[in-house]
mmCIF file of C-alpha atoms in Angstrom:
data_model
loop_
_atom_site.group_PDB
_atom_site.id
_atom_site.type_symbol
_atom_site.label_atom_id
_atom_site.label_comp_id
_atom_site.label_asym_id
_atom_site.label_seq_id
_atom_site.Cartn_x
_atom_site.Cartn_y
_atom_site.Cartn_z
ATOM 1 C CA MET D 27 -0.744 -4.461 28.225
ATOM 2 C CA THR D 28 2.503 -4.111 28.620
ATOM 3 C CA TRP D 29 3.066 -1.411 31.629
ATOM 4 C CA HIS D 30 4.625 0.743 29.539
ATOM 5 C CA ARG D 31 1.697 1.123 27.711
ATOM 6 C CA ARG D 32 -0.646 0.843 30.670
ATOM 7 C CA LEU D 33 1.751 3.954 32.302
ATOM 8 C CA THR D 34 1.244 6.153 28.837
ATOM 9 C CA ALA D 35 -2.610 5.512 28.427
ATOM 10 C CA HIS D 36 -2.466 5.897 32.502
ATOM 11 C CA ARG D 37 -0.947 10.282 31.442
ATOM 12 C CA ASP D 38 -3.258 10.657 28.667
ATOM 13 C CA ARG D 39 -5.921 10.891 30.546
ATOM 14 C CA LEU D 40 -4.770 12.976 32.926
ATOM 15 C CA ARG D 41 -2.793 15.110 31.218
ATOM 16 C CA PRO D 42 -6.488 17.276 30.507
ATOM 17 C CA LEU D 43 -7.166 17.183 34.260
ATOM 18 C CA ALA D 44 -3.710 18.163 34.638
ATOM 19 C CA GLY D 45 -3.485 20.816 32.008
ATOM 20 C CA ALA D 46 -7.092 22.858 33.259
ATOM 21 C CA LEU D 47 -6.103 23.271 36.524
ATOM 22 C CA VAL D 48 -3.007 24.458 35.573
ATOM 23 C CA ALA D 49 -4.213 28.376 35.331
ATOM 24 C CA PRO D 50 -5.937 28.747 38.432
ATOM 25 C CA ALA D 51 -2.814 27.826 39.809
ATOM 26 C CA LEU D 52 -0.732 30.226 38.588
ATOM 27 C CA ALA D 53 -2.801 32.522 38.289
ATOM 28 C CA VAL D 54 -3.441 32.343 43.033
ATOM 29 C CA THR D 55 0.913 31.983 43.218
ATOM 30 C CA THR D 56 0.775 35.256 41.018
ATOM 31 C CA ALA D 57 -1.609 36.829 43.141
ATOM 32 C CA ALA D 58 0.559 36.024 46.080
ATOM 33 C CA SER D 59 3.198 37.296 44.425
ATOM 34 C CA ASP D 60 4.473 33.161 44.971
ATOM 35 C CA GLY D 61 3.836 33.087 48.332
ATOM 36 C CA ILE D 62 6.833 36.269 48.433
ATOM 37 C CA SER D 63 9.346 33.625 47.730
ATOM 38 C CA ALA D 64 11.629 36.245 46.497
ATOM 39 C CA ARG D 65 11.314 39.770 46.118
ATOM 40 C CA PHE D 66 13.007 41.370 43.225
ATOM 41 C CA ASP D 67 10.832 44.377 43.650
ATOM 42 C CA TYR D 68 10.342 47.297 40.584
ATOM 43 C CA LEU D 69 8.386 48.869 42.597
ATOM 44 C CA SER D 70 9.567 50.141 46.099
ATOM 45 C CA ALA D 71 6.169 49.008 47.770
ATOM 46 C CA ASP D 72 3.800 46.168 47.743
ATOM 47 C CA PRO D 73 0.700 45.874 45.264
ATOM 48 C CA PRO D 74 -2.748 46.658 47.525
ATOM 49 C CA LEU D 75 -4.705 43.504 47.032
ATOM 50 C CA PHE D 76 -6.967 44.833 43.791
ATOM 51 C CA VAL D 77 -4.158 45.256 41.726
ATOM 52 C CA ALA D 78 -2.552 42.038 42.765
ATOM 53 C CA VAL D 79 -5.842 39.912 42.520
ATOM 54 C CA PRO D 80 -6.274 41.664 38.943
ATOM 55 C CA VAL D 81 -3.085 41.219 37.785
ATOM 56 C CA GLY D 82 -3.760 37.186 39.293
ATOM 57 C CA LEU D 83 -6.763 36.481 36.299
ATOM 58 C CA LEU D 84 -5.245 38.204 33.734
ATOM 59 C CA VAL D 85 -1.947 35.884 33.456
ATOM 60 C CA GLY D 86 -4.490 32.624 34.237
ATOM 61 C CA LEU D 87 -6.533 34.009 32.026
ATOM 62 C CA ALA D 88 -3.366 34.205 28.933
ATOM 63 C CA ALA D 89 -2.827 30.572 31.573
ATOM 64 C CA TRP D 90 -5.931 29.251 29.385
ATOM 65 C CA PHE D 91 -5.424 30.322 26.022
ATOM 66 C CA ARG D 92 -1.164 29.037 26.285
ATOM 67 C CA GLN D 93 -2.232 27.293 23.302
ATOM 68 C CA ARG D 94 -2.628 29.067 20.610
ATOM 69 C CA ARG D 95 -1.425 32.311 22.458
ATOM 70 C CA PRO D 96 2.483 31.690 24.155
ATOM 71 C CA VAL D 97 3.384 34.711 24.108
ATOM 72 C CA LEU D 98 0.407 36.797 25.307
ATOM 73 C CA LEU D 99 0.956 34.349 28.380
ATOM 74 C CA LEU D 100 5.251 35.351 28.030
ATOM 75 C CA LEU D 101 3.691 39.250 28.714
ATOM 76 C CA ALA D 102 1.142 39.124 30.783
ATOM 77 C CA ALA D 103 3.427 37.191 33.093
ATOM 78 C CA LEU D 104 6.585 39.559 32.998
ATOM 79 C CA GLY D 105 3.415 42.646 33.319
ATOM 80 C CA ALA D 106 3.378 39.854 36.977
ATOM 81 C CA TYR D 107 7.120 40.095 37.579
ATOM 82 C CA VAL D 108 6.974 43.845 37.515
ATOM 83 C CA VAL D 109 3.874 44.810 38.989
ATOM 84 C CA LEU D 110 4.226 41.755 41.934
ATOM 85 C CA SER D 111 7.925 40.704 41.089
ATOM 86 C CA ALA D 112 5.860 37.516 40.597
ATOM 87 C CA TRP D 113 8.815 34.802 38.551
ATOM 88 C CA ILE D 114 6.985 31.542 38.928
ATOM 89 C CA ALA D 115 4.832 32.894 35.911
ATOM 90 C CA VAL D 116 8.205 33.646 33.910
ATOM 91 C CA VAL D 117 9.544 30.254 33.983
ATOM 92 C CA PHE D 118 6.473 28.704 32.994
ATOM 93 C CA ALA D 119 6.464 30.896 30.515
ATOM 94 C CA GLN D 120 9.016 30.795 28.708
ATOM 95 C CA TYR D 121 8.304 26.998 28.838
ATOM 96 C CA VAL D 122 5.053 27.440 26.908
ATOM 97 C CA LEU D 123 6.406 29.528 24.090
ATOM 98 C CA ALA D 124 9.822 27.062 23.928
ATOM 99 C CA ASP D 125 8.183 23.901 23.669
ATOM 100 C CA ARG D 126 5.073 25.300 20.730
ATOM 101 C CA ALA D 127 7.696 27.445 19.032
ATOM 102 C CA ALA D 128 8.414 26.217 15.369
ATOM 103 C CA SER D 129 11.737 28.552 15.419
ATOM 104 C CA TRP D 130 14.897 28.662 18.207
ATOM 105 C CA ARG D 131 15.186 32.110 16.561
ATOM 106 C CA ARG D 132 12.469 33.396 18.092
ATOM 107 C CA VAL D 133 12.914 31.563 21.189
ATOM 108 C CA ALA D 134 16.306 33.519 21.333
ATOM 109 C CA ALA D 135 15.126 36.429 20.976
ATOM 110 C CA ALA D 136 11.814 36.047 23.295
ATOM 111 C CA THR D 137 14.199 34.886 25.774
ATOM 112 C CA THR D 138 16.728 38.091 25.309
ATOM 113 C CA VAL D 139 14.022 39.921 25.355
ATOM 114 C CA ALA D 140 13.301 38.194 29.156
ATOM 115 C CA VAL D 141 16.946 38.627 30.643
ATOM 116 C CA ALA D 142 16.708 41.945 29.846
ATOM 117 C CA LEU D 143 13.255 42.102 32.316
ATOM 118 C CA VAL D 144 14.450 39.756 34.774
ATOM 119 C CA ALA D 145 18.008 41.182 35.771
ATOM 120 C CA PRO D 146 17.977 44.425 36.576
ATOM 121 C CA PRO D 147 16.339 43.840 40.185
ATOM 122 C CA ILE D 148 17.981 40.785 41.294
ATOM 123 C CA TRP D 149 20.956 42.272 39.913
ATOM 124 C CA ARG D 150 20.489 45.557 42.111
ATOM 125 C CA GLY D 151 19.723 43.313 45.070
ATOM 126 C CA GLY D 152 22.698 40.556 44.939
ATOM 127 C CA GLY D 153 25.592 42.130 42.669
ATOM 128 C CA TYR D 154 26.608 39.922 39.924
ATOM 129 C CA ASP D 155 27.017 36.572 41.022
ATOM 130 C CA ALA D 156 22.822 36.652 41.454
ATOM 131 C CA ALA D 157 23.059 36.431 37.550
ATOM 132 C CA ILE D 158 23.279 32.680 37.772
ATOM 133 C CA MET D 159 18.868 33.522 39.079
ATOM 134 C CA SER D 160 17.321 35.260 35.916
ATOM 135 C CA VAL D 161 19.681 32.774 33.723
ATOM 136 C CA GLY D 162 17.387 29.519 35.675
ATOM 137 C CA ILE D 163 14.618 31.760 35.171
ATOM 138 C CA CYS D 164 15.183 32.784 31.372
ATOM 139 C CA VAL D 165 17.418 30.601 29.885
ATOM 140 C CA PHE D 166 16.740 26.785 31.712
ATOM 141 C CA PRO D 167 12.394 26.799 30.630
ATOM 142 C CA ALA D 168 13.277 27.692 27.228
ATOM 143 C CA LEU D 169 16.044 25.187 26.416
ATOM 144 C CA LEU D 170 14.226 22.711 28.556
ATOM 145 C CA GLY D 171 11.302 23.806 26.126
ATOM 146 C CA LEU D 172 12.911 22.998 22.849
ATOM 147 C CA TYR D 173 13.881 20.003 23.997
ATOM 148 C CA THR D 174 10.608 18.803 24.626
ATOM 149 C CA GLY D 175 9.138 19.981 21.489
ATOM 150 C CA ALA D 176 11.777 18.756 19.721
ATOM 151 C CA ARG D 177 10.611 15.316 20.601
ATOM 152 C CA ARG D 178 6.766 16.037 20.291
ATOM 153 C CA ARG D 179 7.377 17.202 16.379
ATOM 154 C CA LEU D 180 9.990 13.836 16.346
ATOM 155 C CA MET D 181 7.155 11.918 18.262
ATOM 156 C CA ALA D 182 4.134 13.391 15.785
ATOM 157 C CA GLU D 183 6.161 12.479 12.097
ATOM 158 C CA LEU D 184 7.533 9.576 12.833
ATOM 159 C CA ARG D 185 3.797 8.233 14.233
ATOM 160 C CA GLU D 186 2.286 9.864 11.139
ATOM 161 C CA ARG D 187 5.292 7.998 9.055
ATOM 162 C CA ALA D 188 4.996 4.238 11.161
ATOM 163 C CA GLU D 189 0.313 5.378 10.232
ATOM 164 C CA ARG D 190 1.060 6.139 7.103
ATOM 165 C CA ALA D 191 3.194 3.186 6.051
ATOM 166 C CA GLU D 192 0.882 0.636 7.794
ATOM 167 C CA ARG D 193 -2.172 2.308 5.423
ATOM 168 C CA GLU D 194 0.843 1.836 2.072
ATOM 169 C CA GLN D 195 0.613 -1.210 3.549
ATOM 170 C CA GLN D 196 -2.149 -2.119 3.392
ATOM 171 C CA GLN D 197 -3.466 -0.525 0.213
ATOM 172 C CA ARG D 198 -0.629 -3.489 -1.162
ATOM 173 C CA VAL D 199 -2.340 -5.601 0.597
ATOM 174 C CA LEU D 200 -6.125 -4.540 -1.332
ATOM 175 C CA GLN D 201 -4.597 -3.973 -4.362
ATOM 176 C CA ALA D 202 -2.374 -7.342 -4.681
ATOM 177 C CA ARG D 203 -6.379 -8.781 -3.651
ATOM 178 C CA SER D 204 -8.045 -7.197 -5.900
ATOM 179 C CA ASP D 205 -5.381 -7.754 -8.483
ATOM 180 C CA GLU D 206 -5.483 -11.823 -7.410
ATOM 181 C CA ARG D 207 -9.088 -11.760 -8.228
ATOM 182 C CA ALA D 208 -8.723 -10.513 -11.783
ATOM 183 C CA GLN D 209 -6.216 -12.830 -12.358
ATOM 184 C CA ILE D 210 -8.648 -15.612 -11.039
ATOM 185 C CA ALA D 211 -11.736 -14.681 -12.544
ATOM 186 C CA ARG D 212 -10.287 -14.228 -16.201
ATOM 187 C CA ASP D 213 -9.084 -17.818 -15.398
ATOM 188 C CA MET D 214 -12.566 -18.665 -14.635
ATOM 189 C CA HIS D 215 -13.640 -17.067 -17.213
ATOM 190 C CA ASP D 216 -10.959 -19.595 -20.087
ATOM 191 C CA VAL D 217 -11.992 -22.652 -18.322
ATOM 192 C CA VAL D 218 -15.568 -22.008 -18.726
ATOM 193 C CA THR D 219 -15.207 -21.093 -22.666
ATOM 194 C CA HIS D 220 -13.126 -23.987 -23.425
ATOM 195 C CA ARG D 221 -14.499 -26.642 -21.362
ATOM 196 C CA VAL D 222 -18.091 -25.114 -22.458
ATOM 197 C CA SER D 223 -17.635 -24.815 -26.455
ATOM 198 C CA LEU D 224 -16.036 -28.661 -26.440
ATOM 199 C CA MET D 225 -18.869 -29.915 -24.470
ATOM 200 C CA VAL D 226 -21.045 -28.493 -26.950
ATOM 201 C CA LEU D 227 -19.391 -28.828 -29.601
ATOM 202 C CA HIS D 228 -19.274 -32.485 -28.616
ATOM 203 C CA ALA D 229 -23.324 -32.730 -27.975
ATOM 204 C CA THR D 230 -23.713 -31.193 -31.343
ATOM 205 C CA ALA D 231 -21.580 -34.805 -32.661
ATOM 206 C CA LEU D 232 -23.372 -37.116 -30.451
ATOM 207 C CA GLU D 233 -26.834 -35.696 -31.873
ATOM 208 C CA ALA D 234 -25.471 -35.520 -35.818
ATOM 209 C CA THR D 235 -24.450 -39.767 -34.984
ATOM 210 C CA LYS D 236 -27.393 -39.903 -33.955
ATOM 211 C CA GLY D 237 -26.289 -42.098 -31.423
ATOM 212 C CA ALA D 238 -24.193 -44.126 -33.568
ATOM 213 C CA SER D 239 -20.855 -43.146 -30.901
ATOM 214 C CA ALA D 240 -23.201 -42.121 -27.784
ATOM 215 C CA VAL D 241 -20.928 -44.483 -25.564
ATOM 216 C CA SER D 242 -18.376 -42.983 -26.382
ATOM 217 C CA ILE D 243 -19.081 -39.392 -27.038
ATOM 218 C CA GLY D 244 -20.595 -39.705 -23.422
ATOM 219 C CA LYS D 245 -17.536 -40.505 -21.626
ATOM 220 C CA GLN D 246 -15.757 -37.402 -24.454
ATOM 221 C CA ILE D 247 -18.147 -35.170 -22.297
ATOM 222 C CA GLY D 248 -18.164 -36.109 -18.663
ATOM 223 C CA ALA D 249 -13.750 -36.431 -18.927
ATOM 224 C CA ILE D 250 -14.562 -32.490 -19.317
ATOM 225 C CA GLY D 251 -16.624 -31.426 -17.983
ATOM 226 C CA ARG D 252 -15.175 -33.415 -14.370
ATOM 227 C CA GLU D 253 -11.341 -30.948 -15.730
ATOM 228 C CA ALA D 254 -14.003 -27.993 -16.048
ATOM 229 C CA LEU D 255 -15.533 -29.054 -12.475
ATOM 230 C CA THR D 256 -12.082 -29.400 -10.237
ATOM 231 C CA GLU D 257 -10.603 -26.444 -12.874
ATOM 232 C CA LEU D 258 -13.388 -24.431 -11.679
ATOM 233 C CA ARG D 259 -13.565 -25.689 -7.660
ATOM 234 C CA SER D 260 -9.252 -24.784 -7.223
ATOM 235 C CA LEU D 261 -10.594 -21.253 -8.415
ATOM 236 C CA VAL D 262 -12.955 -21.008 -6.013
ATOM 237 C CA GLU D 263 -11.713 -22.592 -3.023
ATOM 238 C CA VAL D 264 -9.274 -19.444 -3.080
ATOM 239 C CA LEU D 265 -12.743 -17.382 -3.465
ATOM 240 C CA HIS D 266 -13.545 -18.546 0.219
ATOM 241 C CA THR D 267 -10.648 -19.129 1.686
ATOM 242 C CA GLN D 268 -8.323 -16.774 3.800
ATOM 243 C CA ALA D 269 -5.304 -18.841 4.511
ATOM 244 C CA GLU D 270 -3.414 -19.187 1.700
ATOM 245 C CA ALA D 271 -4.630 -21.361 -1.011
ATOM 246 C CA PRO D 272 -1.961 -24.089 -1.737
ATOM 247 C CA LEU D 273 0.212 -23.962 -4.188
ATOM 248 C CA ALA D 274 -0.064 -25.899 -7.533
ATOM 249 C CA PRO D 275 1.661 -25.606 -11.239
ATOM 250 C CA GLN D 276 -0.972 -24.272 -13.759
ATOM 251 C CA PRO D 277 -0.784 -25.273 -17.192
ATOM 252 C CA GLY D 278 1.782 -24.516 -19.602
ATOM 253 C CA LEU D 279 3.323 -25.070 -23.332
ATOM 254 C CA ALA D 280 4.005 -28.460 -22.234
ATOM 255 C CA GLU D 281 0.391 -28.930 -21.505
ATOM 256 C CA LEU D 282 -0.506 -27.534 -25.202
ATOM 257 C CA GLU D 283 0.001 -30.412 -26.879
ATOM 258 C CA THR D 284 -2.426 -32.403 -24.520
ATOM 259 C CA LEU D 285 -4.560 -28.869 -25.144
ATOM 260 C CA ILE D 286 -5.158 -29.212 -29.274
ATOM 261 C CA ALA D 287 -5.821 -33.158 -29.260
ATOM 262 C CA ASP D 288 -8.929 -31.731 -27.631
ATOM 263 C CA SER D 289 -9.954 -30.113 -30.272
ATOM 264 C CA ARG D 290 -8.186 -32.409 -32.434
ATOM 265 C CA SER D 291 -10.588 -34.849 -31.195
ATOM 266 C CA LEU D 292 -12.974 -32.874 -32.414
ATOM 267 C CA GLY D 293 -12.030 -33.015 -36.086
ATOM 268 C CA MET D 294 -10.475 -29.794 -35.656
ATOM 269 C CA PRO D 295 -7.611 -29.639 -38.043
ATOM 270 C CA VAL D 296 -4.385 -27.992 -35.784
ATOM 271 C CA THR D 297 -1.153 -28.363 -35.717
ATOM 272 C CA LEU D 298 1.742 -27.757 -33.085
ATOM 273 C CA GLU D 299 4.768 -26.469 -33.967
ATOM 274 C CA LEU D 300 7.564 -25.255 -31.349
ATOM 275 C CA THR D 301 10.736 -23.988 -32.107
ATOM 276 C CA GLY D 302 13.606 -21.806 -30.768
ATOM 277 C CA ASP D 303 16.955 -20.595 -30.887
ATOM 278 C CA TYR D 304 18.494 -22.339 -27.958
ATOM 279 C CA ASP D 305 22.116 -23.791 -27.297
ATOM 280 C CA THR D 306 21.007 -26.640 -25.270
ATOM 281 C CA THR D 307 19.047 -29.864 -26.614
ATOM 282 C CA ARG D 308 15.697 -29.366 -23.697
ATOM 283 C CA PRO D 309 14.510 -25.741 -24.669
ATOM 284 C CA PRO D 310 14.497 -23.843 -21.469
ATOM 285 C CA GLU D 311 12.081 -23.327 -19.134
ATOM 286 C CA LEU D 312 10.097 -19.655 -18.863
ATOM 287 C CA PRO D 313 8.564 -18.563 -15.809
ATOM 288 C CA ALA D 314 5.470 -19.805 -14.746
ATOM 289 C CA LEU D 315 3.490 -16.709 -15.304
ATOM 290 C CA ILE D 316 4.684 -16.918 -18.789
ATOM 291 C CA GLU D 317 3.815 -20.099 -19.768
ATOM 292 C CA HIS D 318 0.956 -19.861 -18.660
ATOM 293 C CA ALA D 319 0.177 -17.248 -20.494
ATOM 294 C CA VAL D 320 0.745 -18.070 -23.842
ATOM 295 C CA TYR D 321 -1.491 -21.832 -22.716
ATOM 296 C CA ARG D 322 -4.969 -19.360 -21.633
ATOM 297 C CA VAL D 323 -3.933 -16.506 -25.389
ATOM 298 C CA VAL D 324 -3.468 -20.833 -27.251
ATOM 299 C CA GLN D 325 -6.871 -21.711 -25.312
ATOM 300 C CA GLU D 326 -8.634 -18.675 -26.119
ATOM 301 C CA ALA D 327 -7.702 -18.475 -29.007
ATOM 302 C CA LEU D 328 -8.959 -22.678 -29.961
ATOM 303 C CA THR D 329 -12.354 -21.090 -27.761
ATOM 304 C CA ASN D 330 -13.239 -18.215 -30.602
ATOM 305 C CA VAL D 331 -12.469 -21.045 -33.728
ATOM 306 C CA HIS D 332 -14.064 -23.574 -32.295
ATOM 307 C CA LYS D 333 -17.589 -20.626 -32.392
ATOM 308 C CA HIS D 334 -16.953 -19.315 -35.440
ATOM 309 C CA ALA D 335 -14.984 -21.842 -37.755
ATOM 310 C CA ALA D 336 -15.363 -25.409 -36.483
ATOM 311 C CA ASP D 337 -13.971 -26.882 -39.399
ATOM 312 C CA ALA D 338 -10.188 -24.260 -40.102
ATOM 313 C CA GLU D 339 -7.629 -25.231 -40.850
ATOM 314 C CA THR D 340 -6.122 -24.003 -37.259
ATOM 315 C CA ARG D 341 -1.774 -23.604 -36.698
ATOM 316 C CA VAL D 342 -0.467 -22.870 -33.948
ATOM 317 C CA ARG D 343 3.260 -21.549 -33.531
ATOM 318 C CA VAL D 344 5.434 -20.439 -30.652
ATOM 319 C CA HIS D 345 8.759 -19.763 -30.876
ATOM 320 C CA ARG D 346 11.566 -18.657 -29.219
ATOM 321 C CA THR D 347 14.441 -16.508 -29.190
ATOM 322 C CA ARG D 348 17.517 -15.143 -27.235
ATOM 323 C CA ARG D 349 15.204 -12.491 -26.265
ATOM 324 C CA LEU D 350 11.637 -12.784 -27.773
ATOM 325 C CA LEU D 351 8.818 -15.836 -27.645
ATOM 326 C CA TYR D 352 6.695 -15.008 -30.382
ATOM 327 C CA LEU D 353 2.941 -17.016 -29.874
ATOM 328 C CA THR D 354 0.939 -16.685 -33.457
ATOM 329 C CA VAL D 355 -2.603 -18.613 -33.420
ATOM 330 C CA VAL D 356 -3.775 -18.435 -37.476
ATOM 331 C CA ASN D 357 -7.106 -20.133 -38.465
ATOM 332 C CA GLN D 358 -7.842 -20.175 -42.201
ATOM 333 C CA GLN D 359 -11.474 -18.910 -43.374
ATOM 334 C CA GLY D 360 -14.101 -21.554 -42.265
ATOM 335 C CA ALA D 361 -18.086 -21.959 -43.110
ATOM 336 C CA GLY D 362 -18.766 -18.197 -42.024
ATOM 337 C CA GLY D 363 -21.686 -17.345 -39.086
ATOM 338 C CA ASN D 364 -21.321 -19.247 -35.641
ATOM 339 C CA PRO D 365 -22.076 -23.020 -36.821
ATOM 340 C CA SER D 366 -21.625 -23.957 -32.938
ATOM 341 C CA GLY D 367 -24.494 -21.673 -31.879
ATOM 342 C CA LEU D 368 -22.197 -21.289 -28.796
ATOM 343 C CA PRO D 369 -22.399 -17.346 -27.640
ATOM 344 C CA SER D 370 -19.423 -14.205 -27.755
ATOM 345 C CA GLY D 371 -19.409 -12.330 -24.830
ATOM 346 C CA GLY D 372 -16.672 -10.230 -26.449
ATOM 347 C CA HIS D 373 -13.885 -10.237 -23.325
ATOM 348 C CA GLY D 374 -11.791 -13.709 -24.368
ATOM 349 C CA LEU D 375 -10.315 -11.375 -26.389
ATOM 350 C CA LEU D 376 -9.788 -8.334 -23.974
ATOM 351 C CA GLY D 377 -9.004 -10.203 -20.904
ATOM 352 C CA ILE D 378 -5.585 -12.144 -23.536
ATOM 353 C CA ALA D 379 -4.142 -9.652 -23.951
ATOM 354 C CA GLU D 380 -4.407 -8.362 -20.842
ATOM 355 C CA ARG D 381 -2.576 -11.547 -19.665
ATOM 356 C CA ILE D 382 0.216 -10.850 -22.036
ATOM 357 C CA ARG D 383 0.063 -7.432 -20.751
ATOM 358 C CA LEU D 384 0.964 -8.267 -17.389
ATOM 359 C CA VAL D 385 3.950 -10.330 -18.277
ATOM 360 C CA GLY D 386 5.283 -7.119 -20.033
ATOM 361 C CA GLY D 387 4.092 -8.378 -24.548
ATOM 362 C CA GLU D 388 1.839 -6.928 -26.768
ATOM 363 C CA LEU D 389 -1.137 -9.282 -27.999
ATOM 364 C CA THR D 390 -2.359 -8.196 -31.473
ATOM 365 C CA ALA D 391 -5.579 -9.821 -33.340
ATOM 366 C CA GLY D 392 -7.091 -8.915 -36.655
ATOM 367 C CA PRO D 393 -7.991 -10.409 -39.270
ATOM 368 C CA THR D 394 -5.750 -11.594 -41.854
ATOM 369 C CA PRO D 395 -6.789 -11.246 -46.080
ATOM 370 C CA ASP D 396 -7.142 -14.980 -47.011
ATOM 371 C CA GLY D 397 -10.989 -14.499 -44.997
ATOM 372 C CA GLY D 398 -9.088 -16.098 -41.376
ATOM 373 C CA PHE D 399 -8.280 -14.926 -38.381
ATOM 374 C CA GLU D 400 -5.002 -14.060 -36.521
ATOM 375 C CA ILE D 401 -3.606 -13.894 -33.142
ATOM 376 C CA ALA D 402 0.089 -12.933 -32.508
ATOM 377 C CA ALA D 403 1.490 -12.240 -28.966
ATOM 378 C CA GLU D 404 5.671 -10.592 -28.502
ATOM 379 C CA ILE D 405 6.747 -11.484 -25.107
ATOM 380 C CA PRO D 406 9.998 -9.888 -23.525
ATOM 381 C CA LEU D 407 12.347 -12.627 -22.242
ATOM 382 C CA ASP D 408 15.632 -10.503 -21.044
ATOM 383 C CA ASP D 409 15.797 -11.029 -18.114
ATOM 384 C CA VAL D 410 15.522 -15.216 -18.122
ATOM 385 C CA PRO D 411 18.173 -17.576 -18.394
ATOM 386 C CA HIS D 412 19.083 -19.095 -21.915
ATOM 387 C CA LYS D 413 21.362 -22.277 -21.669
ATOM 388 C CA GLN D 414 20.220 -23.343 -18.225
ATOM 389 C CA PRO D 415 16.810 -24.079 -17.671
ATOM 390 C CA THR D 416 15.375 -23.179 -14.217
ATOM 391 C CA PRO D 417 11.880 -24.358 -12.130
ATOM 392 C CA MET D 418 9.409 -24.062 -13.167
ATOM 393 C CA GLU D 419 7.607 -21.714 -10.458
ATOM 394 C CA ALA D 420 4.054 -22.501 -8.303
ATOM 395 C CA THR D 421 1.273 -20.265 -8.816
ATOM 396 C CA ARG D 422 -1.953 -20.616 -7.443
#
């Protein structure tokens, strides 16, 4: 803690005690006519003790409630000045009123009244040259109070802004964490459903062959299981660690061929078509988030084909124009039912629709007239360069 912070903390601890001592101190000085430091009398005779003490107590009581009723303190102080010539209470009351007032017009009006009441006995005793003293009693404390009040309000506003900005920053951090966990949950759903579907289908094939290709199919099941575990482990590590997760490229358009090859190995007739309207011999790379979203959509679509129409002919088409990316996954009518016996939670289509929405696109899904099923996505590419490929972005 720096010396400034220590001093501020010490001052904050002493402030309530100092504030509590002000009222009795002001009552004593007022009752004693400020120790007869100066006499500016409206009354020719000195007031008796039974008058001075009640007036002093009245000023002390008004000083106790000065935070809520500063005008009451000023009225009591002006009354004490008239009766006891106690000018210290007027100085303090002027400062408190200006410090607490939100409008300078209110302070100006009160100061005008105070000067009009304080100045006459001073002018009678010291002449016109003594007018500066009435200014010192009424005007200078008001100016000081206006300054300290404005500074206090400014500091409070700045503090409130800083606290609000900190709260908003915390909300943004929490929202980012929530979004990241939702993204991880979607990835885990895609990984688990697709890989487990492939494993179940390979196991079904192993059962159908009655052990004829047990070694080959078993190796494929093991490879799929290890890939699933590796992907799940990388996702779970992000949830368990508080540090920055390692950045690694996520699967995109380049990995679609491998994804489709896994389905072909199970006997599913799948074709992939990548086309585009671009001016280079090599298609420009897309942002990693878009490529990853397209990959997950194709993955979920193939998983659904495995579940509901394993023998259906399926066509995956990705077409890029200058402003849009089109993706369609269409499968013909299959055997019907759920030949693989895999459960269907009904959340896969919702998940990929959310992925496409997050990159600014739109996804539609529904049956085709010939009894098949089609998933189509359209993603805008207005901010993506067309002629020069950009490095693939790294995502978690």
